[in-house]
Amino acid sequence: MKKIGFLLLAVFLTGVTVTQAQKKQYAIYAVAFYNLENLFDTINQPNTNDEEFTPSGSYRWGGLKYRNKLNNLAYAISNFATDNSSPFKLKNGPAVIGVSEIENEQVLEDLIHTGELSKRNYGIVHYDSPDFRGIDVGLIYDKDQFTLESSRSARLHTPQFPNLRTRDQLVVSGILAGERVHFIVNHWPSRLGGEKQSSPKHLADSLLAADPDSKVIIMGDLNDDPSNRSCKTVLGAKKKQQEVQAGGYFNTMWEMFDKGIGTLAYNGSWNLFDQIIISRNLLGKDRSTLKYIRSEVFNRDFLKQKEGKYKGYPLRTHAAGVYLNGYSDHFPTLIYLAKEIK
């Protein structure tokens, strides 16, 4: 049996660490990203275009629908890296979860205090951004696994669209497994092309230049596939680990996309917009420091439409104006990291 196969089996059985024949033990950590698809409260906020998500709006978005949405998302997130289908059945789930399409800080607070999530020691990071719809990105972190050091909001500049009001990028730095890791959470504008996508790379490069021993994880709804120019060329994220040069980045989702696996579907075809991209120093077999071991699209059956034309698609909250009481129009994505326990 291959070494990694033994690793997967043993971690599934133990839930936290794995012992190999050489008596080495590894701690496993999960990192996730989830587009929450319009997690709005029911209040008409000033200076944002959120009228449709109010009790009198087109979606008749009242307290019951809002609570249903929170319960559904909390249930989904509570299963990340913990359910019986997870390659590593971890007791406490991901250390860090990046999210997008949240209206404000309060909805994120409400989410982490809903259902099974309320039993975990979660904290959040959020900043208001200038998006015309009033939606932002955010980050949920397990205080028992990740120690927050700093955070900031970085404006996404698009020279060819100087008046564009879109989501800021979120930069969060802290300690995971005893090492400094930076997370950059994105929700790029829809396929504008050009230079907008260079900003996350500039952020990541500057973080590594300031602290070469730190590690960077870029995640988000990039509104492009791994093979598109924005990700492949401008961001420079490679498909194969061996292709990544010093200072480069690896796209943990590209090989799955080539196999036809996606996170959202449109007109019968799958896209994989929800990507997790990592710096080169997270690659390699020397797990004396934190290293990437595998990735996953979390496309469990309960997240899918069960019948009709869109059978197998993500079960969203609304479709064609009809309330479906679903989860999101995107599937979540996860990566798993390992570090040897001395």
mmCIF file of C-alpha atoms in Angstrom:
data_model
loop_
_atom_site.group_PDB
_atom_site.id
_atom_site.type_symbol
_atom_site.label_atom_id
_atom_site.label_comp_id
_atom_site.label_asym_id
_atom_site.label_seq_id
_atom_site.Cartn_x
_atom_site.Cartn_y
_atom_site.Cartn_z
ATOM 1 C CA MET A 1 0.000 0.000 0.000
ATOM 2 C CA LYS A 2 1.254 3.456 -0.830
ATOM 3 C CA LYS A 3 2.353 5.647 2.048
ATOM 4 C CA ILE A 4 -0.342 8.260 1.431
ATOM 5 C CA GLY A 5 -3.015 5.574 1.243
ATOM 6 C CA PHE A 6 -2.012 4.327 4.669
ATOM 7 C CA LEU A 7 -2.089 7.906 5.898
ATOM 8 C CA LEU A 8 -5.655 8.434 4.671
ATOM 9 C CA LEU A 9 -6.949 5.192 6.167
ATOM 10 C CA ALA A 10 -5.359 5.683 9.546
ATOM 11 C CA VAL A 11 -6.517 9.265 9.912
ATOM 12 C CA PHE A 12 -10.061 8.259 9.013
ATOM 13 C CA LEU A 13 -9.983 5.762 11.855
ATOM 14 C CA THR A 14 -8.377 7.985 14.461
ATOM 15 C CA GLY A 15 -9.903 11.329 13.514
ATOM 16 C CA VAL A 16 -6.914 13.418 14.582
ATOM 17 C CA THR A 17 -3.521 11.831 14.030
ATOM 18 C CA VAL A 18 -1.999 8.927 12.160
ATOM 19 C CA THR A 19 0.704 6.487 13.142
ATOM 20 C CA GLN A 20 2.731 4.936 10.335
ATOM 21 C CA ALA A 21 4.947 1.879 10.409
ATOM 22 C CA GLN A 22 7.862 4.210 11.122
ATOM 23 C CA LYS A 23 6.009 5.349 14.264
ATOM 24 C CA LYS A 24 5.604 8.896 12.995
ATOM 25 C CA GLN A 25 2.468 10.738 14.023
ATOM 26 C CA TYR A 26 0.752 13.553 12.113
ATOM 27 C CA ALA A 27 -1.759 16.187 13.073
ATOM 28 C CA ILE A 28 -4.289 16.962 10.326
ATOM 29 C CA TYR A 29 -5.863 20.380 9.726
ATOM 30 C CA ALA A 30 -8.641 21.337 7.317
ATOM 31 C CA VAL A 31 -9.186 24.689 5.565
ATOM 32 C CA ALA A 32 -12.453 25.397 3.729
ATOM 33 C CA PHE A 33 -14.140 27.964 1.509
ATOM 34 C CA TYR A 34 -17.905 28.383 1.030
ATOM 35 C CA ASN A 35 -19.935 30.863 -1.007
ATOM 36 C CA LEU A 36 -23.009 31.221 1.223
ATOM 37 C CA GLU A 37 -25.239 32.583 -1.575
ATOM 38 C CA ASN A 38 -26.943 35.717 -0.355
ATOM 39 C CA LEU A 39 -26.770 35.385 3.413
ATOM 40 C CA PHE A 40 -28.799 38.533 4.094
ATOM 41 C CA ASP A 41 -30.625 39.555 7.246
ATOM 42 C CA THR A 42 -34.199 40.850 6.977
ATOM 43 C CA ILE A 43 -33.415 44.533 7.573
ATOM 44 C CA ASN A 44 -33.314 47.102 4.774
ATOM 45 C CA GLN A 45 -29.829 48.553 5.211
ATOM 46 C CA PRO A 46 -29.024 52.098 4.030
ATOM 47 C CA ASN A 47 -26.811 52.627 0.986
ATOM 48 C CA THR A 48 -27.080 49.017 -0.212
ATOM 49 C CA ASN A 49 -29.222 47.321 -2.805
ATOM 50 C CA ASP A 50 -30.767 44.739 -0.464
ATOM 51 C CA GLU A 51 -34.477 45.525 -0.804
ATOM 52 C CA GLU A 52 -35.314 42.132 -2.309
ATOM 53 C CA PHE A 53 -34.062 40.451 0.892
ATOM 54 C CA THR A 54 -36.613 42.108 3.185
ATOM 55 C CA PRO A 55 -40.093 40.973 4.261
ATOM 56 C CA SER A 56 -41.702 43.255 1.664
ATOM 57 C CA GLY A 57 -39.125 42.501 -1.063
ATOM 58 C CA SER A 58 -39.418 40.166 -4.010
ATOM 59 C CA TYR A 59 -38.119 37.185 -2.007
ATOM 60 C CA ARG A 60 -40.437 37.889 0.976
ATOM 61 C CA TRP A 61 -37.354 37.462 3.116
ATOM 62 C CA GLY A 62 -38.700 37.263 6.663
ATOM 63 C CA GLY A 63 -37.519 35.806 9.948
ATOM 64 C CA LEU A 64 -38.511 32.207 9.174
ATOM 65 C CA LYS A 65 -36.616 32.096 5.873
ATOM 66 C CA TYR A 66 -33.595 33.753 7.467
ATOM 67 C CA ARG A 67 -33.545 31.199 10.297
ATOM 68 C CA ASN A 68 -33.955 28.357 7.806
ATOM 69 C CA LYS A 69 -31.002 29.670 5.841
ATOM 70 C CA LEU A 70 -28.833 29.869 8.980
ATOM 71 C CA ASN A 71 -29.843 26.360 10.063
ATOM 72 C CA ASN A 72 -29.108 24.903 6.635
ATOM 73 C CA LEU A 73 -25.695 26.555 6.335
ATOM 74 C CA ALA A 74 -24.759 25.653 9.915
ATOM 75 C CA TYR A 75 -25.628 22.018 9.247
ATOM 76 C CA ALA A 76 -23.537 21.969 6.086
ATOM 77 C CA ILE A 77 -20.522 23.601 7.741
ATOM 78 C CA SER A 78 -20.771 21.322 10.779
ATOM 79 C CA ASN A 79 -20.174 18.376 8.417
ATOM 80 C CA PHE A 80 -17.022 19.787 6.830
ATOM 81 C CA ALA A 81 -14.171 17.327 7.469
ATOM 82 C CA THR A 82 -16.257 15.528 10.098
ATOM 83 C CA ASP A 83 -18.813 13.374 8.267
ATOM 84 C CA ASN A 84 -18.376 9.715 7.368
ATOM 85 C CA SER A 85 -17.487 10.572 3.764
ATOM 86 C CA SER A 86 -14.647 12.890 4.732
ATOM 87 C CA PRO A 87 -11.147 11.603 3.950
ATOM 88 C CA PHE A 88 -10.099 12.747 7.418
ATOM 89 C CA LYS A 89 -12.830 12.500 10.001
ATOM 90 C CA LEU A 90 -11.704 15.363 12.210
ATOM 91 C CA LYS A 91 -13.425 15.950 15.524
ATOM 92 C CA ASN A 92 -13.647 19.753 15.376
ATOM 93 C CA GLY A 93 -13.869 20.386 11.638
ATOM 94 C CA PRO A 94 -11.816 22.984 9.759
ATOM 95 C CA ALA A 95 -9.413 25.338 11.489
ATOM 96 C CA VAL A 96 -10.375 28.127 9.076
ATOM 97 C CA ILE A 97 -13.380 28.691 6.777
ATOM 98 C CA GLY A 98 -13.415 31.538 4.269
ATOM 99 C CA VAL A 99 -16.877 32.691 3.214
ATOM 100 C CA SER A 100 -18.416 35.018 0.633
ATOM 101 C CA GLU A 101 -21.806 36.616 -0.074
ATOM 102 C CA ILE A 102 -22.498 37.704 3.496
ATOM 103 C CA GLU A 103 -24.316 40.982 4.094
ATOM 104 C CA ASN A 104 -22.625 42.108 7.307
ATOM 105 C CA GLU A 105 -20.894 41.088 10.513
ATOM 106 C CA GLN A 106 -24.152 40.255 12.266
ATOM 107 C CA VAL A 107 -25.166 37.490 9.856
ATOM 108 C CA LEU A 108 -21.783 35.853 10.412
ATOM 109 C CA GLU A 109 -22.239 36.126 14.182
ATOM 110 C CA ASP A 110 -25.711 34.621 13.857
ATOM 111 C CA LEU A 111 -24.307 31.762 11.785
ATOM 112 C CA ILE A 112 -21.629 30.688 14.254
ATOM 113 C CA HIS A 113 -24.222 30.686 17.035
ATOM 114 C CA THR A 114 -26.607 28.402 15.129
ATOM 115 C CA GLY A 115 -26.998 24.638 15.561
ATOM 116 C CA GLU A 116 -23.889 22.528 15.989
ATOM 117 C CA LEU A 117 -21.654 25.515 15.250
ATOM 118 C CA SER A 118 -22.670 27.076 18.559
ATOM 119 C CA LYS A 119 -20.844 24.226 20.325
ATOM 120 C CA ARG A 120 -17.538 25.125 18.703
ATOM 121 C CA ASN A 121 -15.115 27.822 19.759
ATOM 122 C CA TYR A 122 -15.498 29.951 16.628
ATOM 123 C CA GLY A 123 -14.434 33.526 16.039
ATOM 124 C CA ILE A 124 -15.042 35.688 12.966
ATOM 125 C CA VAL A 125 -13.280 38.350 10.906
ATOM 126 C CA HIS A 126 -15.292 40.779 8.767
ATOM 127 C CA TYR A 127 -15.000 44.245 7.200
ATOM 128 C CA ASP A 128 -17.648 46.182 5.291
ATOM 129 C CA SER A 129 -16.777 46.628 1.636
ATOM 130 C CA PRO A 130 -18.134 49.017 -1.018
ATOM 131 C CA ASP A 131 -19.960 46.341 -3.034
ATOM 132 C CA PHE A 132 -23.114 47.823 -4.563
ATOM 133 C CA ARG A 133 -25.206 44.872 -3.345
ATOM 134 C CA GLY A 134 -23.802 45.146 0.150
ATOM 135 C CA ILE A 135 -22.178 41.712 0.211
ATOM 136 C CA ASP A 136 -18.753 40.987 1.659
ATOM 137 C CA VAL A 137 -16.270 38.209 2.315
ATOM 138 C CA GLY A 138 -15.438 36.985 5.796
ATOM 139 C CA LEU A 139 -13.592 34.360 7.762
ATOM 140 C CA ILE A 140 -14.605 31.919 10.488
ATOM 141 C CA TYR A 141 -11.832 30.392 12.572
ATOM 142 C CA ASP A 142 -11.590 27.832 15.350
ATOM 143 C CA LYS A 143 -9.865 29.547 18.269
ATOM 144 C CA ASP A 144 -8.631 26.172 19.503
ATOM 145 C CA GLN A 145 -6.765 25.532 16.236
ATOM 146 C CA PHE A 146 -5.903 28.982 14.849
ATOM 147 C CA THR A 147 -4.585 31.990 16.767
ATOM 148 C CA LEU A 148 -5.553 35.285 15.119
ATOM 149 C CA GLU A 149 -2.721 37.826 14.959
ATOM 150 C CA SER A 150 -3.911 40.490 12.520
ATOM 151 C CA SER A 151 -6.394 41.236 9.757
ATOM 152 C CA ARG A 152 -7.102 43.929 7.205
ATOM 153 C CA SER A 153 -9.328 44.681 4.261
ATOM 154 C CA ALA A 154 -7.608 45.273 0.902
ATOM 155 C CA ARG A 155 -9.383 47.153 -1.871
ATOM 156 C CA LEU A 156 -9.590 45.342 -5.217
ATOM 157 C CA HIS A 157 -8.547 47.881 -7.853
ATOM 158 C CA THR A 158 -9.573 47.457 -11.483
ATOM 159 C CA PRO A 159 -7.893 50.157 -13.615
ATOM 160 C CA GLN A 160 -10.163 49.532 -16.586
ATOM 161 C CA PHE A 161 -13.238 49.958 -14.335
ATOM 162 C CA PRO A 162 -12.228 52.759 -11.925
ATOM 163 C CA ASN A 163 -15.753 53.250 -10.559
ATOM 164 C CA LEU A 164 -16.426 49.592 -9.884
ATOM 165 C CA ARG A 165 -17.852 48.934 -6.409
ATOM 166 C CA THR A 166 -17.016 45.372 -5.484
ATOM 167 C CA ARG A 167 -15.931 43.193 -2.598
ATOM 168 C CA ASP A 168 -12.701 43.952 -0.766
ATOM 169 C CA GLN A 169 -10.190 41.183 -0.205
ATOM 170 C CA LEU A 170 -9.716 39.994 3.349
ATOM 171 C CA VAL A 171 -6.192 39.330 4.637
ATOM 172 C CA VAL A 172 -6.000 37.369 7.898
ATOM 173 C CA SER A 173 -2.731 36.326 9.546
ATOM 174 C CA GLY A 174 -2.183 34.017 12.466
ATOM 175 C CA ILE A 175 -0.675 30.846 13.853
ATOM 176 C CA LEU A 176 -1.761 27.389 12.666
ATOM 177 C CA ALA A 177 0.104 24.305 13.878
ATOM 178 C CA GLY A 178 2.763 26.571 15.373
ATOM 179 C CA GLU A 179 3.444 28.306 12.043
ATOM 180 C CA ARG A 180 2.444 31.692 10.641
ATOM 181 C CA VAL A 181 -0.139 31.354 7.874
ATOM 182 C CA HIS A 182 -1.777 34.158 5.892
ATOM 183 C CA PHE A 183 -5.250 33.714 4.394
ATOM 184 C CA ILE A 184 -6.472 35.903 1.530
ATOM 185 C CA VAL A 185 -10.234 35.594 0.998
ATOM 186 C CA ASN A 186 -11.610 36.763 -2.363
ATOM 187 C CA HIS A 187 -14.837 37.159 -4.289
ATOM 188 C CA TRP A 188 -13.794 38.471 -7.686
ATOM 189 C CA PRO A 189 -16.160 40.394 -9.964
ATOM 190 C CA SER A 190 -17.792 38.316 -12.657
ATOM 191 C CA ARG A 191 -15.311 37.642 -15.473
ATOM 192 C CA LEU A 192 -14.141 41.195 -16.068
ATOM 193 C CA GLY A 193 -10.765 39.916 -17.196
ATOM 194 C CA GLY A 194 -7.588 41.957 -17.253
ATOM 195 C CA GLU A 195 -5.630 43.053 -14.215
ATOM 196 C CA LYS A 196 -8.125 42.617 -11.406
ATOM 197 C CA GLN A 197 -6.804 39.171 -10.611
ATOM 198 C CA SER A 198 -3.217 40.336 -10.121
ATOM 199 C CA SER A 199 -4.083 41.914 -6.789
ATOM 200 C CA PRO A 200 -4.217 38.660 -4.746
ATOM 201 C CA LYS A 201 -0.805 37.679 -6.132
ATOM 202 C CA HIS A 202 0.651 41.059 -5.192
ATOM 203 C CA LEU A 203 -0.767 40.661 -1.696
ATOM 204 C CA ALA A 204 0.601 37.140 -1.346
ATOM 205 C CA ASP A 205 4.012 38.070 -2.731
ATOM 206 C CA SER A 206 4.301 41.012 -0.340
ATOM 207 C CA LEU A 207 3.382 38.842 2.634
ATOM 208 C CA LEU A 208 6.032 36.284 1.731
ATOM 209 C CA ALA A 209 8.618 38.978 1.044
ATOM 210 C CA ALA A 210 8.076 40.385 4.529
ATOM 211 C CA ASP A 211 8.161 36.944 6.171
ATOM 212 C CA PRO A 212 9.598 34.199 3.895
ATOM 213 C CA ASP A 213 9.002 31.490 6.504
ATOM 214 C CA SER A 214 5.267 32.179 6.557
ATOM 215 C CA LYS A 215 2.765 30.423 4.281
ATOM 216 C CA VAL A 216 -0.065 31.787 2.145
ATOM 217 C CA ILE A 217 -3.464 30.340 1.286
ATOM 218 C CA ILE A 218 -5.544 32.218 -1.308
ATOM 219 C CA MET A 219 -9.182 31.173 -1.385
ATOM 220 C CA GLY A 220 -12.430 32.410 -2.823
ATOM 221 C CA ASP A 221 -15.080 32.507 -5.492
ATOM 222 C CA LEU A 222 -12.867 33.633 -8.365
ATOM 223 C CA ASN A 223 -15.635 33.673 -11.006
ATOM 224 C CA ASP A 224 -13.226 31.844 -13.289
ATOM 225 C CA ASP A 225 -12.052 28.250 -13.636
ATOM 226 C CA PRO A 226 -8.512 27.081 -12.788
ATOM 227 C CA SER A 227 -7.643 26.879 -16.491
ATOM 228 C CA ASN A 228 -8.758 30.436 -17.291
ATOM 229 C CA ARG A 229 -6.117 33.099 -17.946
ATOM 230 C CA SER A 230 -6.899 34.970 -14.728
ATOM 231 C CA CYS A 231 -5.898 31.990 -12.580
ATOM 232 C CA LYS A 232 -3.436 30.189 -14.837
ATOM 233 C CA THR A 233 -1.428 33.124 -16.186
ATOM 234 C CA VAL A 234 -2.073 36.285 -14.184
ATOM 235 C CA LEU A 235 -2.161 34.619 -10.779
ATOM 236 C CA GLY A 236 0.234 31.951 -12.031
ATOM 237 C CA ALA A 237 -1.312 29.039 -10.115
ATOM 238 C CA LYS A 238 -0.040 25.710 -11.487
ATOM 239 C CA LYS A 239 -1.887 22.447 -12.077
ATOM 240 C CA LYS A 240 0.928 20.099 -11.015
ATOM 241 C CA GLN A 241 2.904 20.403 -7.812
ATOM 242 C CA GLN A 242 6.166 19.709 -9.644
ATOM 243 C CA GLU A 243 5.501 22.685 -11.941
ATOM 244 C CA VAL A 244 5.598 25.196 -9.089
ATOM 245 C CA GLN A 245 8.810 27.212 -9.014
ATOM 246 C CA ALA A 246 10.241 29.169 -6.082
ATOM 247 C CA GLY A 247 7.825 31.950 -5.171
ATOM 248 C CA GLY A 248 5.040 30.267 -7.132
ATOM 249 C CA TYR A 249 1.589 28.913 -6.292
ATOM 250 C CA PHE A 250 -0.276 25.621 -6.660
ATOM 251 C CA ASN A 251 -3.977 25.398 -7.519
ATOM 252 C CA THR A 252 -5.320 22.556 -5.373
ATOM 253 C CA MET A 253 -8.533 22.383 -7.438
ATOM 254 C CA TRP A 254 -7.272 22.212 -11.023
ATOM 255 C CA GLU A 255 -6.878 18.439 -11.368
ATOM 256 C CA MET A 256 -10.404 17.900 -10.020
ATOM 257 C CA PHE A 257 -11.757 20.399 -12.539
ATOM 258 C CA ASP A 258 -10.055 18.423 -15.327
ATOM 259 C CA LYS A 259 -11.963 15.359 -14.123
ATOM 260 C CA GLY A 260 -15.288 17.168 -14.575
ATOM 261 C CA ILE A 261 -15.806 17.981 -10.906
ATOM 262 C CA GLY A 262 -17.186 21.443 -10.220
ATOM 263 C CA THR A 263 -18.698 23.659 -7.559
ATOM 264 C CA LEU A 264 -21.507 25.232 -9.601
ATOM 265 C CA ALA A 265 -23.352 24.312 -12.764
ATOM 266 C CA TYR A 266 -24.839 26.339 -15.602
ATOM 267 C CA ASN A 267 -26.586 25.116 -18.744
ATOM 268 C CA GLY A 268 -25.493 21.551 -18.163
ATOM 269 C CA SER A 269 -21.784 22.249 -17.635
ATOM 270 C CA TRP A 270 -19.748 22.499 -14.454
ATOM 271 C CA ASN A 271 -17.463 25.299 -13.338
ATOM 272 C CA LEU A 272 -15.029 25.247 -10.445
ATOM 273 C CA PHE A 273 -14.940 28.877 -9.328
ATOM 274 C CA ASP A 274 -14.418 28.119 -5.632
ATOM 275 C CA GLN A 275 -10.684 27.628 -5.482
ATOM 276 C CA ILE A 276 -7.972 27.248 -2.862
ATOM 277 C CA ILE A 277 -4.472 28.183 -4.009
ATOM 278 C CA ILE A 278 -1.391 27.716 -1.851
ATOM 279 C CA SER A 279 2.201 28.965 -1.753
ATOM 280 C CA ARG A 280 5.021 26.626 -2.755
ATOM 281 C CA ASN A 281 6.296 26.229 0.801
ATOM 282 C CA LEU A 282 3.135 24.251 1.635
ATOM 283 C CA LEU A 283 4.215 21.556 -0.844
ATOM 284 C CA GLY A 284 6.576 18.642 -0.366
ATOM 285 C CA LYS A 285 6.924 15.392 1.537
ATOM 286 C CA ASP A 286 8.897 16.770 4.477
ATOM 287 C CA ARG A 287 6.051 17.112 6.947
ATOM 288 C CA SER A 288 8.205 18.381 9.774
ATOM 289 C CA THR A 289 6.485 21.638 8.777
ATOM 290 C CA LEU A 290 2.888 22.141 7.672
ATOM 291 C CA LYS A 291 2.258 20.594 4.238
ATOM 292 C CA TYR A 292 -0.648 20.122 1.833
ATOM 293 C CA ILE A 293 -1.852 16.531 1.385
ATOM 294 C CA ARG A 294 -5.153 16.640 -0.529
ATOM 295 C CA SER A 295 -8.227 18.619 -1.588
ATOM 296 C CA GLU A 296 -11.955 18.010 -1.825
ATOM 297 C CA VAL A 297 -15.122 19.430 -3.335
ATOM 298 C CA PHE A 298 -17.712 18.933 -0.612
ATOM 299 C CA ASN A 299 -20.574 17.816 -2.883
ATOM 300 C CA ARG A 300 -22.592 15.684 -0.512
ATOM 301 C CA ASP A 301 -26.046 14.447 -1.563
ATOM 302 C CA PHE A 302 -27.906 16.624 0.936
ATOM 303 C CA LEU A 303 -26.508 19.709 -0.817
ATOM 304 C CA LYS A 304 -27.927 18.640 -4.209
ATOM 305 C CA GLN A 305 -31.237 19.002 -5.994
ATOM 306 C CA LYS A 306 -32.887 15.579 -6.020
ATOM 307 C CA GLU A 307 -35.075 15.741 -9.121
ATOM 308 C CA GLY A 308 -36.054 17.663 -12.212
ATOM 309 C CA LYS A 309 -34.018 19.434 -14.854
ATOM 310 C CA TYR A 310 -31.376 20.508 -12.356
ATOM 311 C CA LYS A 311 -30.965 17.199 -10.568
ATOM 312 C CA GLY A 312 -27.461 16.994 -9.100
ATOM 313 C CA TYR A 313 -26.943 20.766 -9.125
ATOM 314 C CA PRO A 314 -26.358 22.589 -5.822
ATOM 315 C CA LEU A 315 -29.656 23.034 -3.962
ATOM 316 C CA ARG A 316 -29.939 26.790 -3.708
ATOM 317 C CA THR A 317 -32.208 28.978 -1.588
ATOM 318 C CA HIS A 318 -34.211 30.338 -4.539
ATOM 319 C CA ALA A 319 -34.426 29.381 -8.202
ATOM 320 C CA ALA A 320 -36.428 31.361 -10.780
ATOM 321 C CA GLY A 321 -38.117 33.200 -7.918
ATOM 322 C CA VAL A 322 -39.249 29.983 -6.215
ATOM 323 C CA TYR A 323 -38.216 29.362 -2.605
ATOM 324 C CA LEU A 324 -36.416 26.002 -2.371
ATOM 325 C CA ASN A 325 -35.184 26.247 1.242
ATOM 326 C CA GLY A 326 -31.763 25.068 0.133
ATOM 327 C CA TYR A 327 -28.170 25.847 1.007
ATOM 328 C CA SER A 328 -26.217 27.622 -1.727
ATOM 329 C CA ASP A 329 -25.719 27.636 -5.485
ATOM 330 C CA HIS A 330 -22.082 26.653 -4.842
ATOM 331 C CA PHE A 331 -20.544 23.550 -3.308
ATOM 332 C CA PRO A 332 -17.853 24.180 -0.655
ATOM 333 C CA THR A 333 -14.189 23.270 -1.168
ATOM 334 C CA LEU A 334 -11.638 22.007 1.346
ATOM 335 C CA ILE A 335 -7.947 21.253 1.608
ATOM 336 C CA TYR A 336 -6.151 19.171 4.202
ATOM 337 C CA LEU A 337 -2.762 19.915 5.726
ATOM 338 C CA ALA A 338 -0.513 17.655 7.791
ATOM 339 C CA LYS A 339 2.333 18.208 10.204
ATOM 340 C CA GLU A 340 4.451 15.678 11.991
ATOM 341 C CA ILE A 341 4.003 15.548 15.739
ATOM 342 C CA LYS A 342 7.396 15.479 17.400
#
